[in-house]
XYZ file of N, CA, C and O in Angstrom:
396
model
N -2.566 -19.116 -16.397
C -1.685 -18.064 -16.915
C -1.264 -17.143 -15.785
O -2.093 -16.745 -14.967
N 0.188 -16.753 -15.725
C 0.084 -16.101 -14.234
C 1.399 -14.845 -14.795
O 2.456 -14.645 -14.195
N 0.941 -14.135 -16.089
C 1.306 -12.867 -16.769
C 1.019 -12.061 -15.634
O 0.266 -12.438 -14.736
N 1.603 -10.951 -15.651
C 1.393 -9.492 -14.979
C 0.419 -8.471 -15.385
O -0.062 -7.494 -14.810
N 0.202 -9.240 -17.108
C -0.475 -8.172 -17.908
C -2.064 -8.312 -17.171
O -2.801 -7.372 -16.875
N -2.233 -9.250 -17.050
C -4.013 -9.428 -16.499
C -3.945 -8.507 -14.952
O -4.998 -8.661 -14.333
N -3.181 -7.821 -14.399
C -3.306 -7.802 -13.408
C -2.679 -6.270 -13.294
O -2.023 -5.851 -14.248
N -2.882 -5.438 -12.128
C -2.101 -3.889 -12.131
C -1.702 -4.626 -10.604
O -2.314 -5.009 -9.607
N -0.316 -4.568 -11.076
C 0.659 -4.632 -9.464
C 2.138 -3.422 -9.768
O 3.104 -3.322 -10.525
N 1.390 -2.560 -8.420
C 2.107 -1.292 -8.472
C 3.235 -1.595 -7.598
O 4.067 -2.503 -7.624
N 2.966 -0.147 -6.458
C 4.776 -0.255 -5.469
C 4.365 -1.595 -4.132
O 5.069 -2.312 -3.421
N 3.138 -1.446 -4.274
C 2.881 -2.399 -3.221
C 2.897 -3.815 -3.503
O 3.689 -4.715 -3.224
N 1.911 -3.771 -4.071
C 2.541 -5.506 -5.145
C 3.896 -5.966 -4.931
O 4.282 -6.898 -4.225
N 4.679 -5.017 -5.787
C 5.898 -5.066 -5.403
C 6.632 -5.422 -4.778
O 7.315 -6.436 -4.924
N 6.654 -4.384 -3.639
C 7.112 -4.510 -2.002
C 6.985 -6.037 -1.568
O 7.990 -6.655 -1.217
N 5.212 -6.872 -1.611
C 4.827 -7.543 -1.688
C 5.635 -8.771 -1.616
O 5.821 -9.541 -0.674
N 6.259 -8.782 -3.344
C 6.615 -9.894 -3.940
C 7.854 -10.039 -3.445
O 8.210 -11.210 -3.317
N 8.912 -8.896 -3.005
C 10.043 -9.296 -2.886
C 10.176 -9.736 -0.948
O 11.172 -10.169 -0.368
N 8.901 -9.447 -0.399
C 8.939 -9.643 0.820
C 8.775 -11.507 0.843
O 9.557 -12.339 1.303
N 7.304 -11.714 0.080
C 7.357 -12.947 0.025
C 8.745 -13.499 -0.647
O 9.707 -13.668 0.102
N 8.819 -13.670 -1.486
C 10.348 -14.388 -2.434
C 11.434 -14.312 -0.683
O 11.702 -15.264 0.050
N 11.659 -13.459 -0.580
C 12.466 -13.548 0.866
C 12.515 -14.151 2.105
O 13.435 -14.815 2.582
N 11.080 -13.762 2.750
C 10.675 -14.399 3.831
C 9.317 -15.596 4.284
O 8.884 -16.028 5.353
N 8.997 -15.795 2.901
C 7.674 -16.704 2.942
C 8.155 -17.642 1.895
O 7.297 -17.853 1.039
N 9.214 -18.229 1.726
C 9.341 -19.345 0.040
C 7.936 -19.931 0.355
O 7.016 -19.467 -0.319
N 7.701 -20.669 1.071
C 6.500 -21.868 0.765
C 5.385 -21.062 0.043
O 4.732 -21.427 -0.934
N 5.297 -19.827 0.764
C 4.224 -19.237 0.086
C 4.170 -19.039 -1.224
O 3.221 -19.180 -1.995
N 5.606 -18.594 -1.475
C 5.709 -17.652 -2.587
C 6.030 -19.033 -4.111
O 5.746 -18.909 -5.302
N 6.581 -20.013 -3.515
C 6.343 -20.958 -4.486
C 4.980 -22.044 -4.479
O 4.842 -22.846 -5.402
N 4.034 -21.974 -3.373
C 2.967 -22.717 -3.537
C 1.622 -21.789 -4.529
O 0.625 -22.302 -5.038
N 2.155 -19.862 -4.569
C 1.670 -19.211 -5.330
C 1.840 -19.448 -7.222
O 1.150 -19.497 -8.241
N 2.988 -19.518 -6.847
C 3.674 -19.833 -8.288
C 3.423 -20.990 -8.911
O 3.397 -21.069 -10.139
N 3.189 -22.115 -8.021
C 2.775 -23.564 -8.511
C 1.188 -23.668 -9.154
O 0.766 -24.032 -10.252
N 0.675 -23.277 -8.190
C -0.827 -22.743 -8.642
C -1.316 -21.560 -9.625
O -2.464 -21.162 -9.824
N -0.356 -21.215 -10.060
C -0.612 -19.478 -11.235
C -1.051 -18.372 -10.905
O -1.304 -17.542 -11.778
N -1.289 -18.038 -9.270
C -2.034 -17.213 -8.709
C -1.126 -16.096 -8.104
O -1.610 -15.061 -7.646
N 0.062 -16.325 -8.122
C 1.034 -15.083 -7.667
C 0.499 -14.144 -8.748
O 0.546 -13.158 -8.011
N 0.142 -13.765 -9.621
C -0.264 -12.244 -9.672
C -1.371 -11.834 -9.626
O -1.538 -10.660 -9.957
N -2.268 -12.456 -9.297
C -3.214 -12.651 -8.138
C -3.627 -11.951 -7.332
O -4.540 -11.126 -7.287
N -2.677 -12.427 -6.459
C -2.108 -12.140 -4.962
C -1.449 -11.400 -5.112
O -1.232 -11.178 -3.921
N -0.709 -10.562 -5.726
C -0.095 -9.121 -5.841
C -1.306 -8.410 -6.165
O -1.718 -7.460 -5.499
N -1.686 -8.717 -6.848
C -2.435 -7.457 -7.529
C -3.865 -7.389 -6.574
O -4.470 -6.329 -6.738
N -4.444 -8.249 -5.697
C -4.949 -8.264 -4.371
C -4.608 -7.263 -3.281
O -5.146 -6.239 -2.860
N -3.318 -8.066 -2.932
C -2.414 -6.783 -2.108
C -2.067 -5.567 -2.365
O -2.049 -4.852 -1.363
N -1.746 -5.001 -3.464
C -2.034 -3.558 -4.302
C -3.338 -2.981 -3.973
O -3.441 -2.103 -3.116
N -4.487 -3.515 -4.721
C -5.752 -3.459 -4.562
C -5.844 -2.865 -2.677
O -5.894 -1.675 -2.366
N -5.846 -3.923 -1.759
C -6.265 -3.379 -0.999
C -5.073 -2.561 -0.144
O -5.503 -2.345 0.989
N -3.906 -2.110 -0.297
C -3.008 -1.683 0.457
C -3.512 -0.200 -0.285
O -3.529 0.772 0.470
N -3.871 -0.006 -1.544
C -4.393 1.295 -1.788
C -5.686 2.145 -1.094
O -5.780 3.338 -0.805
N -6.672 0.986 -0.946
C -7.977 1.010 -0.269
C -7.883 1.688 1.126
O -8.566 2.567 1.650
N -6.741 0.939 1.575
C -6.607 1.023 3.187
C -6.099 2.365 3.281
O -6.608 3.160 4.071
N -5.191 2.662 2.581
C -4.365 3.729 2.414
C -5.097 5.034 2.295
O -5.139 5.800 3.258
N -5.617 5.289 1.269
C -6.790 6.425 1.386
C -7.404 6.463 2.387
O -7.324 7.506 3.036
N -8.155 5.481 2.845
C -9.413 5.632 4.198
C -8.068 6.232 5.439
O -8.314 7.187 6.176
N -6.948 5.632 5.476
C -6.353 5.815 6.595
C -5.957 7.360 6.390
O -5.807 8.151 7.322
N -5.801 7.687 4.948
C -5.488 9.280 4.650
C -6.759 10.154 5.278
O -6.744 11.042 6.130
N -7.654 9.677 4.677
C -8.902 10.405 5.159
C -9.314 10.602 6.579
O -9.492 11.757 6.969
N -9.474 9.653 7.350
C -9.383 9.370 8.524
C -8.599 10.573 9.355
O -9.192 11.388 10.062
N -7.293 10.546 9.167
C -6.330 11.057 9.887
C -6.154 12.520 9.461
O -5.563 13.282 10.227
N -6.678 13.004 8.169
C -6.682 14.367 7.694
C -8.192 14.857 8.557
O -8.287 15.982 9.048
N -8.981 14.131 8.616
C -10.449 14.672 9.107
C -9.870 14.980 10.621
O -9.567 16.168 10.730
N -9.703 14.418 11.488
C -9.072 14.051 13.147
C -8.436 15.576 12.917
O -8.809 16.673 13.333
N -7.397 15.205 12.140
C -6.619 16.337 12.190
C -6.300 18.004 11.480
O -5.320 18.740 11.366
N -7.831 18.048 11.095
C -8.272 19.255 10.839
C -7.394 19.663 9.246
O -7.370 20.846 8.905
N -6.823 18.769 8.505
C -6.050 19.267 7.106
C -7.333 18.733 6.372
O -7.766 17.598 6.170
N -7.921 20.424 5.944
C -8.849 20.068 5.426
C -8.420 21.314 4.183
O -7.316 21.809 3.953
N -9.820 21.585 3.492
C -9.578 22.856 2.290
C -9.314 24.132 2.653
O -8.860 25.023 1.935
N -9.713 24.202 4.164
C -9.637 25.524 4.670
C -8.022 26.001 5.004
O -7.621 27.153 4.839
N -7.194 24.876 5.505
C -5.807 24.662 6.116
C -5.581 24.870 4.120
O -5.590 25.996 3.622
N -5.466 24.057 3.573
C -5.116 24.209 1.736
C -5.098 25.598 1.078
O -4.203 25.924 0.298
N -6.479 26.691 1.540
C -6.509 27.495 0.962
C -5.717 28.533 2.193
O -5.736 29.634 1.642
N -5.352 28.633 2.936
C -4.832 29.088 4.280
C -3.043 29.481 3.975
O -2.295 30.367 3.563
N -3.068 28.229 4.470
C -1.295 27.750 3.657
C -1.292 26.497 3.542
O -1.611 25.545 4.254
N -0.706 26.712 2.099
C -0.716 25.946 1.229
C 0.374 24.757 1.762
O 0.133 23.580 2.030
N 1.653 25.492 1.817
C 3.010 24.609 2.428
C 2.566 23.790 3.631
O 2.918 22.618 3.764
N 1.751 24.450 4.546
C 1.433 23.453 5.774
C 0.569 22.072 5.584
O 0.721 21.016 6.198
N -0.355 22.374 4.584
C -1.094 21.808 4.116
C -0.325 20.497 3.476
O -0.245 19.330 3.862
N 0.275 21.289 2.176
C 1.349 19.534 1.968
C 2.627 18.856 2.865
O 3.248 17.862 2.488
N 2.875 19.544 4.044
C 3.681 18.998 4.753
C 2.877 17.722 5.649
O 3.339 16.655 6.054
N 1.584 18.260 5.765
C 0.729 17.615 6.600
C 0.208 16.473 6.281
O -0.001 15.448 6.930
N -0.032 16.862 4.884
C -0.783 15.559 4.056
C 0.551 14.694 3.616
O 0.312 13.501 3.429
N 1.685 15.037 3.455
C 2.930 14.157 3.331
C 3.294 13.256 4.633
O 3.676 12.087 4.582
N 3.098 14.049 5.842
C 3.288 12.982 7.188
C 2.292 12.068 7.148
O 2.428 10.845 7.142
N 1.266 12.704 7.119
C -0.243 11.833 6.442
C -0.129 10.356 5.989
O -0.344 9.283 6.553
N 0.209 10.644 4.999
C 0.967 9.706 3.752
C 1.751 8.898 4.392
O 1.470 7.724 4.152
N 2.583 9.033 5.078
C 3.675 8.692 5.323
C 3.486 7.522 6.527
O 4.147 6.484 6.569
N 2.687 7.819 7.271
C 2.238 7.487 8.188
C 1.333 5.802 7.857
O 1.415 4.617 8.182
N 0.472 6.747 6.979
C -0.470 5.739 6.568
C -0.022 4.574 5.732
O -0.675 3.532 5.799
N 1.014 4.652 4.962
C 1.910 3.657 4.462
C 2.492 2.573 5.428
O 2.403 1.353 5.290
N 3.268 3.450 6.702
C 4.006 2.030 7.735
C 2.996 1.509 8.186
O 3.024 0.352 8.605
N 1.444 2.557 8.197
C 0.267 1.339 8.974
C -0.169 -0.312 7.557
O -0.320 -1.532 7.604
N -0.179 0.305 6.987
C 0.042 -0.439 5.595
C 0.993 -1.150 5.742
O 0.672 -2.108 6.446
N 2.040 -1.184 5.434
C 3.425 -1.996 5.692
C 3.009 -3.062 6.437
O 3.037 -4.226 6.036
N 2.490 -2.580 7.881
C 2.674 -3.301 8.713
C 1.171 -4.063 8.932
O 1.217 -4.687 9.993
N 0.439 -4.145 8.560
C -1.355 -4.840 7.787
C -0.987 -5.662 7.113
O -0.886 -6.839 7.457
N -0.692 -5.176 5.933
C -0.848 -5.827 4.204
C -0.031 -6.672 4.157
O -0.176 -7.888 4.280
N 1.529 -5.652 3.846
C 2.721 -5.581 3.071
C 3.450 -6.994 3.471
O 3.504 -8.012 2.781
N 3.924 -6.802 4.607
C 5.158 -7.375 5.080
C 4.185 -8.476 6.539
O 4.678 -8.348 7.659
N 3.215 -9.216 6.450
C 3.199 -10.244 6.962
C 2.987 -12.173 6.390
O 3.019 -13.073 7.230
């Protein structure tokens, strides 16, 4: 059975699927032949989230956006944790997503 319902595939999944369908056919139909493409999305979700936090954490600790910067100013705080984010996603992208 290779439903979506058994499985949580979010933006990454996603991203995922239309990367494979594009640039991997063999993959993306030797997934499909076997029932395991949502699977394998919901794998890649799974850990592109995993990675994602630790890399948030990581890079907020280094870089001092902690509760003190939050209760301090506030605005710097989410600008910081948005580059954060932001950051930690193309390292993602470029891990997970899109090879």
């Amino acid at each position: 059975d290779n439903s979506c319902e058994d499985y949580h595939i979010g933006k990454y999944g996603r991203l995922r699927l239309n990367y494979i369908k594009k640039y991997k056919r063999g993959l993306y139909t030797e997934l499909m032949i076997n029932g395991t493409l949502s699977k394998h999305l919901s794998d890649i979700e799974n850990a592109a989230n995993k990675r994602i936090s630790l890399i948030i954490k990581q890079l907020a600790e280094s870089e001092n956006v902690d509760e003190d910067l939050k209760s301090s100013n506030q605005l710097a705080w989410v600008q910081a944790m948005n580059n954060i984010k932001n950051r930690a996603e193309e390292i993602v992208y470029n891990e997970i997503i899109y090879v």
